[in-house]
Amino acid sequence: MKVFKFGGASVKDPRGVKNVATILHLYAGQPLVLVISAMGKTTNALEKILSLARTATSWEAELAALKQYHFQIMSELFADNHKVWGEVEEIFKRIDSKLKKSWSPDQAYDQIVSEGEIISTTIVHRYLVEQKIDVEWLDARDYVITDNTYREAKIQWRETCNRIERVKSVLSKRLMALTQGFIGKTPDGFT
């Protein structure tokens, strides 16, 4: 099994997403795990949005601009009626809802900023499927278990290793799995 990591700069625009597909076609038939980061400067944008929300400053325009950035990428990759539009719309609704919750600053950071990886992997996964690449989307939070020290979480190694063993069964069926980097889940179910 090989693990490929594509950072945010690798998937910052439609050309980058298309390049990921080109690279993966070269490895067809080989078991791969793909780790995809948030697109471009999405993490920075979410950090700014969160900072604005914490200071009770209007953040809605910044969130709308981030959504537009992702929708522009999608407009060059998908037809208007593709289901990815609704999926990404739901993620942005979830971000909006999370911004209104009363969490500690560190917990809020982990809940909101992590959505950048979810958005990018959703888009890249749907594009790869469109390109006839048989890949399964995996939520890293179902495999990487941490304590609840937000922003400084420690991996619960035994449980995480046990869960990661399940990735082998995914690869035996599909050969490629796509997931996120840098996120995990607490035993309470928080990112």
PDB file of N, CA, C and O in Angstrom, residues 23-91:
ATOM      1  N   ILE A  23      -2.453  11.840 -12.039  1.00  0.00           N
ATOM      2  CA  ILE A  23      -1.451  11.081 -11.275  1.00  0.00           C
ATOM      3  C   ILE A  23      -2.016   9.729 -10.858  1.00  0.00           C
ATOM      4  O   ILE A  23      -1.351   8.693 -10.983  1.00  0.00           O
ATOM      5  N   LEU A  24      -3.240   9.719 -10.375  1.00  0.00           N
ATOM      6  CA  LEU A  24      -3.825   8.464  -9.885  1.00  0.00           C
ATOM      7  C   LEU A  24      -4.050   7.457 -11.003  1.00  0.00           C
ATOM      8  O   LEU A  24      -3.945   6.249 -10.774  1.00  0.00           O
ATOM      9  N   HIS A  25      -4.335   7.930 -12.198  1.00  0.00           N
ATOM     10  CA  HIS A  25      -4.476   7.001 -13.324  1.00  0.00           C
ATOM     11  C   HIS A  25      -3.177   6.224 -13.563  1.00  0.00           C
ATOM     12  O   HIS A  25      -3.211   5.080 -14.016  1.00  0.00           O
ATOM     13  N   LEU A  26      -2.050   6.828 -13.226  1.00  0.00           N
ATOM     14  CA  LEU A  26      -0.759   6.151 -13.389  1.00  0.00           C
ATOM     15  C   LEU A  26      -0.588   4.988 -12.405  1.00  0.00           C
ATOM     16  O   LEU A  26       0.248   4.122 -12.616  1.00  0.00           O
ATOM     17  N   TYR A  27      -1.378   5.005 -11.338  1.00  0.00           N
ATOM     18  CA  TYR A  27      -1.256   3.985 -10.294  1.00  0.00           C
ATOM     19  C   TYR A  27      -2.484   3.078 -10.232  1.00  0.00           C
ATOM     20  O   TYR A  27      -2.723   2.423  -9.216  1.00  0.00           O
ATOM     21  N   ALA A  28      -3.241   3.036 -11.292  1.00  0.00           N
ATOM     22  CA  ALA A  28      -4.439   2.192 -11.330  1.00  0.00           C
ATOM     23  C   ALA A  28      -4.070   0.752 -11.000  1.00  0.00           C
ATOM     24  O   ALA A  28      -3.046   0.231 -11.445  1.00  0.00           O
ATOM     25  N   GLY A  29      -4.881   0.124 -10.189  1.00  0.00           N
ATOM     26  CA  GLY A  29      -4.664  -1.264  -9.824  1.00  0.00           C
ATOM     27  C   GLY A  29      -3.764  -1.451  -8.618  1.00  0.00           C
ATOM     28  O   GLY A  29      -3.519  -2.583  -8.199  1.00  0.00           O
ATOM     29  N   GLN A  30      -3.257  -0.363  -8.066  1.00  0.00           N
ATOM     30  CA  GLN A  30      -2.403  -0.452  -6.892  1.00  0.00           C
ATOM     31  C   GLN A  30      -3.158   0.075  -5.674  1.00  0.00           C
ATOM     32  O   GLN A  30      -3.884   1.059  -5.783  1.00  0.00           O
ATOM     33  N   PRO A  31      -2.994  -0.549  -4.516  1.00  0.00           N
ATOM     34  CA  PRO A  31      -3.684  -0.047  -3.317  1.00  0.00           C
ATOM     35  C   PRO A  31      -3.083   1.276  -2.857  1.00  0.00           C
ATOM     36  O   PRO A  31      -1.881   1.367  -2.599  1.00  0.00           O
ATOM     37  N   LEU A  32      -3.933   2.308  -2.786  1.00  0.00           N
ATOM     38  CA  LEU A  32      -3.494   3.642  -2.410  1.00  0.00           C
ATOM     39  C   LEU A  32      -4.406   4.243  -1.355  1.00  0.00           C
ATOM     40  O   LEU A  32      -5.621   4.065  -1.401  1.00  0.00           O
ATOM     41  N   VAL A  33      -3.806   4.981  -0.448  1.00  0.00           N
ATOM     42  CA  VAL A  33      -4.555   5.837   0.461  1.00  0.00           C
ATOM     43  C   VAL A  33      -4.177   7.263   0.094  1.00  0.00           C
ATOM     44  O   VAL A  33      -2.994   7.598   0.035  1.00  0.00           O
ATOM     45  N   LEU A  34      -5.179   8.085  -0.190  1.00  0.00           N
ATOM     46  CA  LEU A  34      -4.966   9.470  -0.578  1.00  0.00           C
ATOM     47  C   LEU A  34      -5.360  10.375   0.575  1.00  0.00           C
ATOM     48  O   LEU A  34      -6.473  10.279   1.082  1.00  0.00           O
ATOM     49  N   VAL A  35      -4.463  11.228   0.979  1.00  0.00           N
ATOM     50  CA  VAL A  35      -4.739  12.202   2.039  1.00  0.00           C
ATOM     51  C   VAL A  35      -4.758  13.572   1.376  1.00  0.00           C
ATOM     52  O   VAL A  35      -3.774  13.975   0.749  1.00  0.00           O
ATOM     53  N   ILE A  36      -5.894  14.254   1.495  1.00  0.00           N
ATOM     54  CA  ILE A  36      -6.087  15.530   0.824  1.00  0.00           C
ATOM     55  C   ILE A  36      -6.292  16.624   1.866  1.00  0.00           C
ATOM     56  O   ILE A  36      -7.121  16.486   2.765  1.00  0.00           O
ATOM     57  N   SER A  37      -5.563  17.724   1.716  1.00  0.00           N
ATOM     58  CA  SER A  37      -5.701  18.876   2.608  1.00  0.00           C
ATOM     59  C   SER A  37      -6.808  19.802   2.121  1.00  0.00           C
ATOM     60  O   SER A  37      -7.334  19.643   1.018  1.00  0.00           O
ATOM     61  N   ALA A  38      -7.106  20.806   2.926  1.00  0.00           N
ATOM     62  CA  ALA A  38      -8.050  21.848   2.532  1.00  0.00           C
ATOM     63  C   ALA A  38      -7.494  22.576   1.311  1.00  0.00           C
ATOM     64  O   ALA A  38      -6.285  22.735   1.160  1.00  0.00           O
ATOM     65  N   MET A  39      -8.375  23.031   0.437  1.00  0.00           N
ATOM     66  CA  MET A  39      -7.974  23.660  -0.819  1.00  0.00           C
ATOM     67  C   MET A  39      -7.375  25.045  -0.598  1.00  0.00           C
ATOM     68  O   MET A  39      -7.954  25.870   0.109  1.00  0.00           O
ATOM     69  N   GLY A  40      -6.235  25.281  -1.225  1.00  0.00           N
ATOM     70  CA  GLY A  40      -5.634  26.607  -1.217  1.00  0.00           C
ATOM     71  C   GLY A  40      -5.469  27.176   0.176  1.00  0.00           C
ATOM     72  O   GLY A  40      -4.878  26.555   1.052  1.00  0.00           O
ATOM     73  N   LYS A  41      -6.009  28.334   0.393  1.00  0.00           N
ATOM     74  CA  LYS A  41      -5.905  29.053   1.673  1.00  0.00           C
ATOM     75  C   LYS A  41      -7.179  28.905   2.503  1.00  0.00           C
ATOM     76  O   LYS A  41      -7.509  29.780   3.313  1.00  0.00           O
ATOM     77  N   THR A  42      -7.893  27.796   2.342  1.00  0.00           N
ATOM     78  CA  THR A  42      -9.143  27.583   3.060  1.00  0.00           C
ATOM     79  C   THR A  42      -8.945  27.587   4.573  1.00  0.00           C
ATOM     80  O   THR A  42      -9.741  28.172   5.310  1.00  0.00           O
ATOM     81  N   THR A  43      -7.896  26.954   5.047  1.00  0.00           N
ATOM     82  CA  THR A  43      -7.650  26.930   6.490  1.00  0.00           C
ATOM     83  C   THR A  43      -7.491  28.354   7.021  1.00  0.00           C
ATOM     84  O   THR A  43      -8.098  28.719   8.035  1.00  0.00           O
ATOM     85  N   ASN A  44      -6.702  29.170   6.320  1.00  0.00           N
ATOM     86  CA  ASN A  44      -6.530  30.566   6.738  1.00  0.00           C
ATOM     87  C   ASN A  44      -7.857  31.311   6.740  1.00  0.00           C
ATOM     88  O   ASN A  44      -8.142  32.095   7.651  1.00  0.00           O
ATOM     89  N   ALA A  45      -8.663  31.080   5.715  1.00  0.00           N
ATOM     90  CA  ALA A  45      -9.962  31.754   5.628  1.00  0.00           C
ATOM     91  C   ALA A  45     -10.868  31.339   6.780  1.00  0.00           C
ATOM     92  O   ALA A  45     -11.545  32.185   7.379  1.00  0.00           O
ATOM     93  N   LEU A  46     -10.892  30.051   7.101  1.00  0.00           N
ATOM     94  CA  LEU A  46     -11.731  29.593   8.216  1.00  0.00           C
ATOM     95  C   LEU A  46     -11.222  30.141   9.550  1.00  0.00           C
ATOM     96  O   LEU A  46     -12.026  30.466  10.431  1.00  0.00           O
ATOM     97  N   GLU A  47      -9.915  30.255   9.697  1.00  0.00           N
ATOM     98  CA  GLU A  47      -9.360  30.863  10.916  1.00  0.00           C
ATOM     99  C   GLU A  47      -9.815  32.317  11.045  1.00  0.00           C
ATOM    100  O   GLU A  47     -10.192  32.768  12.131  1.00  0.00           O
ATOM    101  N   LYS A  48      -9.803  33.037   9.946  1.00  0.00           N
ATOM    102  CA  LYS A  48     -10.245  34.434   9.962  1.00  0.00           C
ATOM    103  C   LYS A  48     -11.733  34.527  10.291  1.00  0.00           C
ATOM    104  O   LYS A  48     -12.143  35.365  11.104  1.00  0.00           O
ATOM    105  N   ILE A  49     -12.530  33.673   9.674  1.00  0.00           N
ATOM    106  CA  ILE A  49     -13.972  33.663   9.931  1.00  0.00           C
ATOM    107  C   ILE A  49     -14.238  33.377  11.401  1.00  0.00           C
ATOM    108  O   ILE A  49     -15.062  34.043  12.041  1.00  0.00           O
ATOM    109  N   LEU A  50     -13.534  32.411  11.941  1.00  0.00           N
ATOM    110  CA  LEU A  50     -13.707  32.064  13.351  1.00  0.00           C
ATOM    111  C   LEU A  50     -13.304  33.235  14.249  1.00  0.00           C
ATOM    112  O   LEU A  50     -13.993  33.551  15.231  1.00  0.00           O
ATOM    113  N   SER A  51     -12.221  33.898  13.913  1.00  0.00           N
ATOM    114  CA  SER A  51     -11.775  35.052  14.686  1.00  0.00           C
ATOM    115  C   SER A  51     -12.829  36.161  14.665  1.00  0.00           C
ATOM    116  O   SER A  51     -13.125  36.779  15.694  1.00  0.00           O
ATOM    117  N   LEU A  52     -13.403  36.414  13.510  1.00  0.00           N
ATOM    118  CA  LEU A  52     -14.463  37.422  13.406  1.00  0.00           C
ATOM    119  C   LEU A  52     -15.673  37.030  14.252  1.00  0.00           C
ATOM    120  O   LEU A  52     -16.242  37.870  14.964  1.00  0.00           O
ATOM    121  N   ALA A  53     -16.048  35.760  14.189  1.00  0.00           N
ATOM    122  CA  ALA A  53     -17.212  35.293  14.953  1.00  0.00           C
ATOM    123  C   ALA A  53     -16.971  35.432  16.453  1.00  0.00           C
ATOM    124  O   ALA A  53     -17.887  35.800  17.196  1.00  0.00           O
ATOM    125  N   ARG A  54     -15.762  35.173  16.902  1.00  0.00           N
ATOM    126  CA  ARG A  54     -15.440  35.283  18.330  1.00  0.00           C
ATOM    127  C   ARG A  54     -15.537  36.709  18.840  1.00  0.00           C
ATOM    128  O   ARG A  54     -15.815  36.944  20.003  1.00  0.00           O
ATOM    129  N   THR A  55     -15.265  37.665  17.969  1.00  0.00           N
ATOM    130  CA  THR A  55     -15.309  39.067  18.384  1.00  0.00           C
ATOM    131  C   THR A  55     -16.645  39.717  18.032  1.00  0.00           C
ATOM    132  O   THR A  55     -16.753  40.940  18.050  1.00  0.00           O
ATOM    133  N   ALA A  56     -17.620  38.895  17.706  1.00  0.00           N
ATOM    134  CA  ALA A  56     -18.964  39.377  17.357  1.00  0.00           C
ATOM    135  C   ALA A  56     -18.934  40.339  16.175  1.00  0.00           C
ATOM    136  O   ALA A  56     -19.741  41.244  16.062  1.00  0.00           O
ATOM    137  N   THR A  57     -17.956  40.125  15.298  1.00  0.00           N
ATOM    138  CA  THR A  57     -17.858  40.901  14.066  1.00  0.00           C
ATOM    139  C   THR A  57     -18.524  40.103  12.958  1.00  0.00           C
ATOM    140  O   THR A  57     -18.462  38.879  12.935  1.00  0.00           O
ATOM    141  N   SER A  58     -19.138  40.790  12.033  1.00  0.00           N
ATOM    142  CA  SER A  58     -19.826  40.102  10.943  1.00  0.00           C
ATOM    143  C   SER A  58     -18.850  39.228  10.154  1.00  0.00           C
ATOM    144  O   SER A  58     -17.832  39.717   9.660  1.00  0.00           O
ATOM    145  N   TRP A  59     -19.154  37.967  10.056  1.00  0.00           N
ATOM    146  CA  TRP A  59     -18.300  36.993   9.370  1.00  0.00           C
ATOM    147  C   TRP A  59     -19.004  36.396   8.155  1.00  0.00           C
ATOM    148  O   TRP A  59     -18.412  35.673   7.375  1.00  0.00           O
ATOM    149  N   GLU A  60     -20.273  36.704   7.987  1.00  0.00           N
ATOM    150  CA  GLU A  60     -21.064  36.067   6.929  1.00  0.00           C
ATOM    151  C   GLU A  60     -20.510  36.320   5.531  1.00  0.00           C
ATOM    152  O   GLU A  60     -20.512  35.415   4.691  1.00  0.00           O
ATOM    153  N   ALA A  61     -20.026  37.541   5.279  1.00  0.00           N
ATOM    154  CA  ALA A  61     -19.485  37.846   3.945  1.00  0.00           C
ATOM    155  C   ALA A  61     -18.227  37.025   3.666  1.00  0.00           C
ATOM    156  O   ALA A  61     -18.026  36.561   2.535  1.00  0.00           O
ATOM    157  N   GLU A  62     -17.406  36.832   4.676  1.00  0.00           N
ATOM    158  CA  GLU A  62     -16.187  36.024   4.500  1.00  0.00           C
ATOM    159  C   GLU A  62     -16.536  34.562   4.225  1.00  0.00           C
ATOM    160  O   GLU A  62     -15.903  33.911   3.392  1.00  0.00           O
ATOM    161  N   LEU A  63     -17.549  34.060   4.929  1.00  0.00           N
ATOM    162  CA  LEU A  63     -17.977  32.677   4.695  1.00  0.00           C
ATOM    163  C   LEU A  63     -18.568  32.536   3.294  1.00  0.00           C
ATOM    164  O   LEU A  63     -18.301  31.559   2.593  1.00  0.00           O
ATOM    165  N   ALA A  64     -19.337  33.534   2.871  1.00  0.00           N
ATOM    166  CA  ALA A  64     -19.914  33.511   1.514  1.00  0.00           C
ATOM    167  C   ALA A  64     -18.809  33.533   0.459  1.00  0.00           C
ATOM    168  O   ALA A  64     -18.901  32.838  -0.563  1.00  0.00           O
ATOM    169  N   ALA A  65     -17.747  34.308   0.703  1.00  0.00           N
ATOM    170  CA  ALA A  65     -16.629  34.356  -0.251  1.00  0.00           C
ATOM    171  C   ALA A  65     -15.909  33.012  -0.315  1.00  0.00           C
ATOM    172  O   ALA A  65     -15.514  32.558  -1.401  1.00  0.00           O
ATOM    173  N   LEU A  66     -15.749  32.358   0.831  1.00  0.00           N
ATOM    174  CA  LEU A  66     -15.103  31.043   0.846  1.00  0.00           C
ATOM    175  C   LEU A  66     -15.957  30.017   0.100  1.00  0.00           C
ATOM    176  O   LEU A  66     -15.439  29.200  -0.665  1.00  0.00           O
ATOM    177  N   LYS A  67     -17.249  30.092   0.319  1.00  0.00           N
ATOM    178  CA  LYS A  67     -18.168  29.197  -0.398  1.00  0.00           C
ATOM    179  C   LYS A  67     -18.074  29.454  -1.905  1.00  0.00           C
ATOM    180  O   LYS A  67     -17.997  28.511  -2.700  1.00  0.00           O
ATOM    181  N   GLN A  68     -18.041  30.723  -2.302  1.00  0.00           N
ATOM    182  CA  GLN A  68     -17.937  31.064  -3.716  1.00  0.00           C
ATOM    183  C   GLN A  68     -16.642  30.519  -4.327  1.00  0.00           C
ATOM    184  O   GLN A  68     -16.633  30.051  -5.458  1.00  0.00           O
ATOM    185  N   TYR A  69     -15.553  30.588  -3.580  1.00  0.00           N
ATOM    186  CA  TYR A  69     -14.271  30.047  -4.049  1.00  0.00           C
ATOM    187  C   TYR A  69     -14.410  28.569  -4.386  1.00  0.00           C
ATOM    188  O   TYR A  69     -13.999  28.113  -5.461  1.00  0.00           O
ATOM    189  N   HIS A  70     -15.034  27.802  -3.495  1.00  0.00           N
ATOM    190  CA  HIS A  70     -15.205  26.371  -3.743  1.00  0.00           C
ATOM    191  C   HIS A  70     -16.203  26.112  -4.866  1.00  0.00           C
ATOM    192  O   HIS A  70     -15.998  25.218  -5.689  1.00  0.00           O
ATOM    193  N   PHE A  71     -17.265  26.909  -4.917  1.00  0.00           N
ATOM    194  CA  PHE A  71     -18.250  26.725  -5.983  1.00  0.00           C
ATOM    195  C   PHE A  71     -17.653  27.063  -7.350  1.00  0.00           C
ATOM    196  O   PHE A  71     -18.008  26.439  -8.346  1.00  0.00           O
ATOM    197  N   GLN A  72     -16.731  28.019  -7.399  1.00  0.00           N
ATOM    198  CA  GLN A  72     -16.070  28.339  -8.663  1.00  0.00           C
ATOM    199  C   GLN A  72     -15.237  27.144  -9.136  1.00  0.00           C
ATOM    200  O   GLN A  72     -15.263  26.795 -10.312  1.00  0.00           O
ATOM    201  N   ILE A  73     -14.519  26.525  -8.234  1.00  0.00           N
ATOM    202  CA  ILE A  73     -13.756  25.318  -8.583  1.00  0.00           C
ATOM    203  C   ILE A  73     -14.709  24.244  -9.094  1.00  0.00           C
ATOM    204  O   ILE A  73     -14.469  23.620 -10.133  1.00  0.00           O
ATOM    205  N   MET A  74     -15.798  24.037  -8.368  1.00  0.00           N
ATOM    206  CA  MET A  74     -16.762  23.000  -8.751  1.00  0.00           C
ATOM    207  C   MET A  74     -17.391  23.288 -10.108  1.00  0.00           C
ATOM    208  O   MET A  74     -17.675  22.364 -10.875  1.00  0.00           O
ATOM    209  N   SER A  75     -17.584  24.569 -10.426  1.00  0.00           N
ATOM    210  CA  SER A  75     -18.229  24.915 -11.704  1.00  0.00           C
ATOM    211  C   SER A  75     -17.396  24.467 -12.897  1.00  0.00           C
ATOM    212  O   SER A  75     -17.939  24.240 -13.981  1.00  0.00           O
ATOM    213  N   GLU A  76     -16.101  24.317 -12.706  1.00  0.00           N
ATOM    214  CA  GLU A  76     -15.229  23.866 -13.793  1.00  0.00           C
ATOM    215  C   GLU A  76     -15.013  22.351 -13.781  1.00  0.00           C
ATOM    216  O   GLU A  76     -14.357  21.820 -14.671  1.00  0.00           O
ATOM    217  N   LEU A  77     -15.563  21.686 -12.781  1.00  0.00           N
ATOM    218  CA  LEU A  77     -15.363  20.237 -12.663  1.00  0.00           C
ATOM    219  C   LEU A  77     -16.651  19.433 -12.837  1.00  0.00           C
ATOM    220  O   LEU A  77     -16.587  18.255 -13.207  1.00  0.00           O
ATOM    221  N   PHE A  78     -17.806  20.050 -12.555  1.00  0.00           N
ATOM    222  CA  PHE A  78     -19.063  19.300 -12.491  1.00  0.00           C
ATOM    223  C   PHE A  78     -20.188  19.990 -13.247  1.00  0.00           C
ATOM    224  O   PHE A  78     -20.208  21.219 -13.355  1.00  0.00           O
ATOM    225  N   ALA A  79     -21.140  19.177 -13.678  1.00  0.00           N
ATOM    226  CA  ALA A  79     -22.372  19.712 -14.254  1.00  0.00           C
ATOM    227  C   ALA A  79     -23.192  20.379 -13.151  1.00  0.00           C
ATOM    228  O   ALA A  79     -23.030  20.070 -11.967  1.00  0.00           O
ATOM    229  N   ASP A  80     -24.080  21.277 -13.538  1.00  0.00           N
ATOM    230  CA  ASP A  80     -24.887  22.021 -12.573  1.00  0.00           C
ATOM    231  C   ASP A  80     -25.762  21.137 -11.694  1.00  0.00           C
ATOM    232  O   ASP A  80     -26.093  21.515 -10.580  1.00  0.00           O
ATOM    233  N   ASN A  81     -26.129  19.984 -12.191  1.00  0.00           N
ATOM    234  CA  ASN A  81     -27.047  19.111 -11.444  1.00  0.00           C
ATOM    235  C   ASN A  81     -26.329  17.999 -10.676  1.00  0.00           C
ATOM    236  O   ASN A  81     -26.976  17.107 -10.146  1.00  0.00           O
ATOM    237  N   HIS A  82     -25.015  18.058 -10.599  1.00  0.00           N
ATOM    238  CA  HIS A  82     -24.261  17.013  -9.897  1.00  0.00           C
ATOM    239  C   HIS A  82     -24.547  17.094  -8.398  1.00  0.00           C
ATOM    240  O   HIS A  82     -24.691  18.186  -7.832  1.00  0.00           O
ATOM    241  N   LYS A  83     -24.595  15.951  -7.742  1.00  0.00           N
ATOM    242  CA  LYS A  83     -24.936  15.921  -6.318  1.00  0.00           C
ATOM    243  C   LYS A  83     -23.895  16.581  -5.417  1.00  0.00           C
ATOM    244  O   LYS A  83     -24.191  16.931  -4.273  1.00  0.00           O
ATOM    245  N   VAL A  84     -22.690  16.814  -5.907  1.00  0.00           N
ATOM    246  CA  VAL A  84     -21.656  17.456  -5.088  1.00  0.00           C
ATOM    247  C   VAL A  84     -22.096  18.856  -4.643  1.00  0.00           C
ATOM    248  O   VAL A  84     -21.734  19.309  -3.564  1.00  0.00           O
ATOM    249  N   TRP A  85     -22.882  19.532  -5.467  1.00  0.00           N
ATOM    250  CA  TRP A  85     -23.329  20.886  -5.117  1.00  0.00           C
ATOM    251  C   TRP A  85     -24.109  20.873  -3.800  1.00  0.00           C
ATOM    252  O   TRP A  85     -23.868  21.705  -2.924  1.00  0.00           O
ATOM    253  N   GLY A  86     -25.035  19.944  -3.677  1.00  0.00           N
ATOM    254  CA  GLY A  86     -25.821  19.837  -2.453  1.00  0.00           C
ATOM    255  C   GLY A  86     -24.978  19.402  -1.268  1.00  0.00           C
ATOM    256  O   GLY A  86     -25.188  19.882  -0.143  1.00  0.00           O
ATOM    257  N   GLU A  87     -24.039  18.498  -1.505  1.00  0.00           N
ATOM    258  CA  GLU A  87     -23.173  18.027  -0.417  1.00  0.00           C
ATOM    259  C   GLU A  87     -22.318  19.161   0.149  1.00  0.00           C
ATOM    260  O   GLU A  87     -22.211  19.316   1.372  1.00  0.00           O
ATOM    261  N   VAL A  88     -21.729  19.953  -0.721  1.00  0.00           N
ATOM    262  CA  VAL A  88     -20.883  21.051  -0.262  1.00  0.00           C
ATOM    263  C   VAL A  88     -21.739  22.158   0.365  1.00  0.00           C
ATOM    264  O   VAL A  88     -21.349  22.759   1.366  1.00  0.00           O
ATOM    265  N   GLU A  89     -22.904  22.395  -0.181  1.00  0.00           N
ATOM    266  CA  GLU A  89     -23.838  23.350   0.421  1.00  0.00           C
ATOM    267  C   GLU A  89     -24.145  22.958   1.865  1.00  0.00           C
ATOM    268  O   GLU A  89     -24.155  23.816   2.762  1.00  0.00           O
ATOM    269  N   GLU A  90     -24.362  21.679   2.121  1.00  0.00           N
ATOM    270  CA  GLU A  90     -24.652  21.204   3.481  1.00  0.00           C
ATOM    271  C   GLU A  90     -23.468  21.423   4.421  1.00  0.00           C
ATOM    272  O   GLU A  90     -23.650  21.746   5.596  1.00  0.00           O
ATOM    273  N   ILE A  91     -22.262  21.263   3.922  1.00  0.00           N
ATOM    274  CA  ILE A  91     -21.081  21.501   4.757  1.00  0.00           C
ATOM    275  C   ILE A  91     -21.024  22.972   5.164  1.00  0.00           C
ATOM    276  O   ILE A  91     -20.753  23.295   6.321  1.00  0.00           O
TER     277      ILE A  91
END
